mmCIF file of C-alpha atoms in Angstrom:
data_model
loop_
_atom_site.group_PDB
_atom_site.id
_atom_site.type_symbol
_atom_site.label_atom_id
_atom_site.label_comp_id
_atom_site.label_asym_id
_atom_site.label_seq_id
_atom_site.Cartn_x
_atom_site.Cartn_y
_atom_site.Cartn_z
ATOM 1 C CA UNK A 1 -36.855 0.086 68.884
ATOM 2 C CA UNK A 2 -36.836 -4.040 69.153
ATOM 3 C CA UNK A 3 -40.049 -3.636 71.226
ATOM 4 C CA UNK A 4 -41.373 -1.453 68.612
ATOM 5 C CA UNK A 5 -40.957 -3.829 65.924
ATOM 6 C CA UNK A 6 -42.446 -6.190 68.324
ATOM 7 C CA UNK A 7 -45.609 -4.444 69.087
ATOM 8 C CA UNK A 8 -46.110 -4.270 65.499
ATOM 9 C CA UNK A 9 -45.122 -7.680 64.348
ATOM 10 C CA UNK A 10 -47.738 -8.713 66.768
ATOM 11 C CA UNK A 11 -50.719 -6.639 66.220
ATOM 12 C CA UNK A 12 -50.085 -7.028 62.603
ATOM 13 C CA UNK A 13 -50.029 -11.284 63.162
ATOM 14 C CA UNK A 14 -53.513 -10.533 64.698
ATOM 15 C CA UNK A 15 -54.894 -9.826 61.615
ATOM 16 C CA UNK A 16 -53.708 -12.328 59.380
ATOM 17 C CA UNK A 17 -56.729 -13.427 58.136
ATOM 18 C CA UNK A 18 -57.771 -9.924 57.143
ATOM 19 C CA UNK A 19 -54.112 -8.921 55.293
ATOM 20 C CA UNK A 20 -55.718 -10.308 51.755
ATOM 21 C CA UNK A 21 -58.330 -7.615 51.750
ATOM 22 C CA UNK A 22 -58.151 -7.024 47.525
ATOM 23 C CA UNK A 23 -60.496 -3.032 48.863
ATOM 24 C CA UNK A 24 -60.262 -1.104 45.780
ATOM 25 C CA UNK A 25 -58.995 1.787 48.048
ATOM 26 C CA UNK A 26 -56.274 -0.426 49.539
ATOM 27 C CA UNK A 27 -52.671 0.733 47.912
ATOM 28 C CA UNK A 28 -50.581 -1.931 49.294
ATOM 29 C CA UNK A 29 -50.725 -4.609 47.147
ATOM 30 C CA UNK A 30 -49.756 -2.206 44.186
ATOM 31 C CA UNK A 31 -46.426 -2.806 44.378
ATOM 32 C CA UNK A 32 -46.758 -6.989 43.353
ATOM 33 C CA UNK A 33 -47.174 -8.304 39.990
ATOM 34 C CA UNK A 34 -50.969 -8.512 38.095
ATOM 35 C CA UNK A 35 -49.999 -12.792 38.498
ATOM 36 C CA UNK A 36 -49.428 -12.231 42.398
ATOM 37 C CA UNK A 37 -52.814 -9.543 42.921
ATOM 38 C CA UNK A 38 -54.604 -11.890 40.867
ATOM 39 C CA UNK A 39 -54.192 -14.888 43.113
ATOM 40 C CA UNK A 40 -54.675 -13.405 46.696
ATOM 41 C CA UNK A 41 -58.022 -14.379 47.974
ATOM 42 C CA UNK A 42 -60.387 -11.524 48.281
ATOM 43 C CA UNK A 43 -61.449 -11.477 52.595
ATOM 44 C CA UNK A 44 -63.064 -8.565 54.409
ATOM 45 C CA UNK A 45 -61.386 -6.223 56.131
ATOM 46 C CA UNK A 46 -62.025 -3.814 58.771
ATOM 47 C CA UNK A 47 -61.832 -1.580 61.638
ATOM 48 C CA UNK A 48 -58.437 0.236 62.781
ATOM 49 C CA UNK A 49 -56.216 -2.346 60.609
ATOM 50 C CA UNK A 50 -58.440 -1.416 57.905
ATOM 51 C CA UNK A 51 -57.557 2.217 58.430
ATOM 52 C CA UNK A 52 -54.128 1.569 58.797
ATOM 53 C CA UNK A 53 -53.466 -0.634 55.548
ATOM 54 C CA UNK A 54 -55.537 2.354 53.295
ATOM 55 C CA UNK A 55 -52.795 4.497 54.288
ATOM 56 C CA UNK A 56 -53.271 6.081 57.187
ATOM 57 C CA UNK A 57 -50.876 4.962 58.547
ATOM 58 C CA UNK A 58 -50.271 4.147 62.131
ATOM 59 C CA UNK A 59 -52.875 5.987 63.278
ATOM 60 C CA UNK A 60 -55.627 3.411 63.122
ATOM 61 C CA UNK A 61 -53.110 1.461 65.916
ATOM 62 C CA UNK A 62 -54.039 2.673 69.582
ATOM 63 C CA UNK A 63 -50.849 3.837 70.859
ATOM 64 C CA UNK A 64 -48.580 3.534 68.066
ATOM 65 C CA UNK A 65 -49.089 7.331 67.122
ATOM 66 C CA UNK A 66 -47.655 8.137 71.112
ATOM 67 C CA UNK A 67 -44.686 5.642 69.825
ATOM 68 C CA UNK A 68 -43.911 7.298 66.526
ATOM 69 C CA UNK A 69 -43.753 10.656 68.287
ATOM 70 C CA UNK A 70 -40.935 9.509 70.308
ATOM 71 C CA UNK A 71 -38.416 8.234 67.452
ATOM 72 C CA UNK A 72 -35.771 9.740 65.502
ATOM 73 C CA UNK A 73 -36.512 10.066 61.639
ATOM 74 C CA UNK A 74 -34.208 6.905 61.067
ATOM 75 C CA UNK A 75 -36.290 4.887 63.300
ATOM 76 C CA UNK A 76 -39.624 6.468 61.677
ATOM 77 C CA UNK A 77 -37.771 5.364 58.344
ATOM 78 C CA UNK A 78 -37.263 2.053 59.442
ATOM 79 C CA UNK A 79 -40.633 1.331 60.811
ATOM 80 C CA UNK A 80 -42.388 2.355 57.857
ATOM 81 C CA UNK A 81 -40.417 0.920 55.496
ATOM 82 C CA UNK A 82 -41.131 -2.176 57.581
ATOM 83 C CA UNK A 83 -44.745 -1.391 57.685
ATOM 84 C CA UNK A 84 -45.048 -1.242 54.246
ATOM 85 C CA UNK A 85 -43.725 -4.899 53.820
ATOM 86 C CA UNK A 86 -45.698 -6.823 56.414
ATOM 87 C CA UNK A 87 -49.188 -6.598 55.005
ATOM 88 C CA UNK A 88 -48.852 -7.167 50.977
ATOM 89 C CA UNK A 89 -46.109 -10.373 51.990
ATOM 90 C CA UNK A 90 -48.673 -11.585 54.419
ATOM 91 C CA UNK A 91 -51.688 -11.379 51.435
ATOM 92 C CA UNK A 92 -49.440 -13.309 49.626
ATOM 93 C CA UNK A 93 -49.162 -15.789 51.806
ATOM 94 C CA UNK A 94 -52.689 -16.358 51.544
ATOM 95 C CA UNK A 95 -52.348 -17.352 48.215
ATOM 96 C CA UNK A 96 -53.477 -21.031 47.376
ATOM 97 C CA UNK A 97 -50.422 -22.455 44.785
ATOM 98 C CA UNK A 98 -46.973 -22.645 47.338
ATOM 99 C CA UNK A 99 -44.723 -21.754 44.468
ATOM 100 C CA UNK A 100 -46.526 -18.445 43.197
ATOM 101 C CA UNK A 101 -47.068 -17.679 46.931
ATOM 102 C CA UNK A 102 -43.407 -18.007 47.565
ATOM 103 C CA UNK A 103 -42.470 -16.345 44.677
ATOM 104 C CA UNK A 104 -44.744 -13.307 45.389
ATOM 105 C CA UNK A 105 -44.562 -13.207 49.449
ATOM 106 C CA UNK A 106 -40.276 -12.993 48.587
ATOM 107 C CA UNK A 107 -40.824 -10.325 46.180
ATOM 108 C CA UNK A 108 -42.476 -7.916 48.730
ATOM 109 C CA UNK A 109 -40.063 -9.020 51.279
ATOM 110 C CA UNK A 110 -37.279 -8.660 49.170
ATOM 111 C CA UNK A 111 -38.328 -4.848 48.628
ATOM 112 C CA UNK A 112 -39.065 -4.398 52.076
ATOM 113 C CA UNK A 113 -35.138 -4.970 52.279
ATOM 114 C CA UNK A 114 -34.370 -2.738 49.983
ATOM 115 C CA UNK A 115 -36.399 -0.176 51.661
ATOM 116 C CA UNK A 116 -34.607 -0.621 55.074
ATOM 117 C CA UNK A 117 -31.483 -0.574 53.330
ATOM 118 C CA UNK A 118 -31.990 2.469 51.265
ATOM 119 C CA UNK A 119 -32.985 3.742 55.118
ATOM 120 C CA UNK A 120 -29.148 2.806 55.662
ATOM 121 C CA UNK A 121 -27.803 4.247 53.231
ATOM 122 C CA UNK A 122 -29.745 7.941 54.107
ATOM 123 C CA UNK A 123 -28.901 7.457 57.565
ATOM 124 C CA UNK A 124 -25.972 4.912 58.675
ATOM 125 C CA UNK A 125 -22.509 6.202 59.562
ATOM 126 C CA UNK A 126 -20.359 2.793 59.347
ATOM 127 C CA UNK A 127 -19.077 2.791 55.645
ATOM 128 C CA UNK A 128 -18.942 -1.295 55.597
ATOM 129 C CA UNK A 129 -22.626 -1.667 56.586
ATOM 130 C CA UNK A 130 -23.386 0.990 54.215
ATOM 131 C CA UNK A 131 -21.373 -1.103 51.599
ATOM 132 C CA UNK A 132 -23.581 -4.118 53.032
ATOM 133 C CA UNK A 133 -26.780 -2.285 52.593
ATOM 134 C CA UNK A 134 -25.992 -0.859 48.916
ATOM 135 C CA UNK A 135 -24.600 -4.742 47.946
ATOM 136 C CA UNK A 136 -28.677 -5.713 49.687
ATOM 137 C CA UNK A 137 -30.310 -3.877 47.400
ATOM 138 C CA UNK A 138 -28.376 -5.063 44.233
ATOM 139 C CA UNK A 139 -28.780 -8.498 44.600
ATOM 140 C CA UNK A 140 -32.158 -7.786 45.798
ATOM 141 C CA UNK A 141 -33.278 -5.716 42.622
ATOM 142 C CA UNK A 142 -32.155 -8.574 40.315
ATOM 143 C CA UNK A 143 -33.922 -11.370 42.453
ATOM 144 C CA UNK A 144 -37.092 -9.098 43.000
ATOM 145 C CA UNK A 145 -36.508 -9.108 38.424
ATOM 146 C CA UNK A 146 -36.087 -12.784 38.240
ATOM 147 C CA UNK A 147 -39.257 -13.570 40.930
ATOM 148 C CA UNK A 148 -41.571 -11.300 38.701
ATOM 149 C CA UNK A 149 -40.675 -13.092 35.282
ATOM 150 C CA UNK A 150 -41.617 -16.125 37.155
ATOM 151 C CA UNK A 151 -44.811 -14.851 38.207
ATOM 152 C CA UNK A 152 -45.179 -13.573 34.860
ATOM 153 C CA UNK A 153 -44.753 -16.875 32.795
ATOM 154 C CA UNK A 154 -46.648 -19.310 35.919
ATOM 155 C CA UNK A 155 -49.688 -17.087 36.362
ATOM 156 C CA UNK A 156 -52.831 -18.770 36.319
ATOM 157 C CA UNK A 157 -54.558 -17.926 32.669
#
């Protein structure tokens, strides 16, 4: 699965410059506050990426279809949940003002935590990281609260 994660860590760094796409189409950014969509630099997107990031998944990545075929539904889990974080917390990198893009690039990745814990949670069998995974998404949910009212009160008028 590490090699996985790799594969798509890297053909996702490949397209860094096209993760702030702001396509009407385009889902991902949904998820982050009006202060943090606001702020992300509109940039063109296209091609398989393109396809990929308006939801269709994997399947706009050559050869990461034959991949997903060959994992368990935890590992499935845990790739999309991971999938799901990389491209909105990369757009928000993008974002010109350091403190509202740190602020909005921790609130995607703190959800993309709570995602791959809740992915724990339906599928671990060790109690204590279970108990780790539940005490994750806690914290995270009051962090991913506190980030937002930030956003809320900094963003640009």
């Amino acid at each position: 699965m590490l090699k996985i994660i790799i594969i798509a860590a890297m053909a996702l760094g490949v397209t860094v410059a096209t993760a702030a796409s702001q396509d009407s189409a385009d889902q991902a950014l949904a998820g982050l506050p009006k202060g943090c969509r606001d702020a992300i630099p509109a940039m063109p997107m296209g091609g398989p990426m393109k396809e990929m990031m308006q939801g269709k998944g994997m399947a706009g990545m050559p050869g990461m279809m034959g991949m997903m075929g060959m994992m368990d539904a935890a590992q499935k889990a845990s790739m999309q949940a991971m999938m799901k974080m990389h491209r909105p917390m990369m757009a928000a990198h993008m974002i010109k003002d350091p403190d509202l893009a740190f602020n909005c690039g921790m609130i995607v990745h703190h959800q993309g935590a709570i995602d791959m814990a809740k992915v724990e949670l339906q599928y671990g069998k060790d109690q204590a990281t279970k108990d780790l995974a539940q005490s994750i998404i806690t914290a995270q949910e009051k962090e991913i609260a506190d980030m937002t009212r930030w956003v809320e009160a900094h963003q640009p008028k």
